[in-house]
């Protein structure tokens, strides 16, 4: 997955501009959207993301790096 793909996914959940240095909190996603986003990400990488890594205070770039490490 490319970071542009991750940004494109997030753009479906927010009206804010999505960039690699923004956090989920910056994008003001509600809790349901956060869950849906992480579920979507799990489907893409083909692996469950541990609950302790599902956070809203990390940047999009950090989420991207985490997803690369967890890809099958």
GROMACS .gro file of C-alpha atoms in nm:
model
   72
    1UNK     CA    1   0.000   0.000   0.000
    2UNK     CA    2   0.115   0.353  -0.072
    3UNK     CA    3   0.062   0.643   0.164
    4UNK     CA    4  -0.149   0.811  -0.106
    5UNK     CA    5  -0.390   0.517  -0.082
    6UNK     CA    6  -0.416   0.559   0.293
    7UNK     CA    7  -0.481   0.931   0.252
    8UNK     CA    8  -0.747   0.859  -0.009
    9UNK     CA    9  -0.922   0.619   0.230
   10UNK     CA   10  -0.918   0.877   0.509
   11UNK     CA   11  -1.059   1.144   0.279
   12UNK     CA   12  -1.379   0.938   0.273
   13UNK     CA   13  -1.422   0.993   0.647
   14UNK     CA   14  -1.344   1.363   0.689
   15UNK     CA   15  -1.395   1.706   0.538
   16UNK     CA   16  -1.048   1.813   0.655
   17UNK     CA   17  -0.740   1.808   0.435
   18UNK     CA   18  -0.555   1.483   0.498
   19UNK     CA   19  -0.177   1.491   0.503
   20UNK     CA   20   0.089   1.255   0.642
   21UNK     CA   21   0.167   1.476   0.942
   22UNK     CA   22  -0.193   1.498   1.068
   23UNK     CA   23  -0.335   1.271   1.335
   24UNK     CA   24  -0.675   1.104   1.338
   25UNK     CA   25  -0.765   1.353   1.612
   26UNK     CA   26  -0.672   1.639   1.376
   27UNK     CA   27  -0.920   1.501   1.123
   28UNK     CA   28  -1.200   1.503   1.383
   29UNK     CA   29  -1.331   1.156   1.301
   30UNK     CA   30  -1.605   1.033   1.529
   31UNK     CA   31  -1.551   0.702   1.707
   32UNK     CA   32  -1.755   0.502   1.454
   33UNK     CA   33  -1.549   0.641   1.165
   34UNK     CA   34  -1.227   0.555   1.349
   35UNK     CA   35  -1.344   0.195   1.389
   36UNK     CA   36  -1.454   0.177   1.024
   37UNK     CA   37  -1.122   0.322   0.907
   38UNK     CA   38  -0.915   0.072   1.105
   39UNK     CA   39  -1.140  -0.215   0.987
   40UNK     CA   40  -1.085  -0.100   0.629
   41UNK     CA   41  -0.710  -0.086   0.689
   42UNK     CA   42  -0.714  -0.439   0.833
   43UNK     CA   43  -0.889  -0.565   0.520
   44UNK     CA   44  -0.624  -0.403   0.301
   45UNK     CA   45  -0.323  -0.535   0.491
   46UNK     CA   46  -0.486  -0.874   0.549
   47UNK     CA   47  -0.409  -0.879   0.917
   48UNK     CA   48  -0.577  -0.771   1.239
   49UNK     CA   49  -0.433  -0.461   1.402
   50UNK     CA   50  -0.380  -0.514   1.776
   51UNK     CA   51  -0.608  -0.301   1.992
   52UNK     CA   52  -0.313  -0.124   2.154
   53UNK     CA   53  -0.213   0.012   1.810
   54UNK     CA   54  -0.559   0.150   1.732
   55UNK     CA   55  -0.502   0.507   1.840
   56UNK     CA   56  -0.611   0.852   1.730
   57UNK     CA   57  -0.307   1.046   1.850
   58UNK     CA   58  -0.062   0.908   1.592
   59UNK     CA   59   0.005   1.063   1.254
   60UNK     CA   60  -0.110   0.929   0.920
   61UNK     CA   61   0.256   0.861   0.840
   62UNK     CA   62   0.290   0.654   1.160
   63UNK     CA   63  -0.023   0.457   1.067
   64UNK     CA   64   0.123   0.400   0.722
   65UNK     CA   65   0.453   0.274   0.867
   66UNK     CA   66   0.263   0.048   1.109
   67UNK     CA   67   0.054  -0.095   0.825
   68UNK     CA   68   0.367  -0.168   0.619
   69UNK     CA   69   0.512  -0.366   0.911
   70UNK     CA   70   0.187  -0.562   0.952
   71UNK     CA   71   0.120  -0.639   0.584
   72UNK     CA   72   0.107  -1.003   0.483
   0.00000   0.00000   0.00000
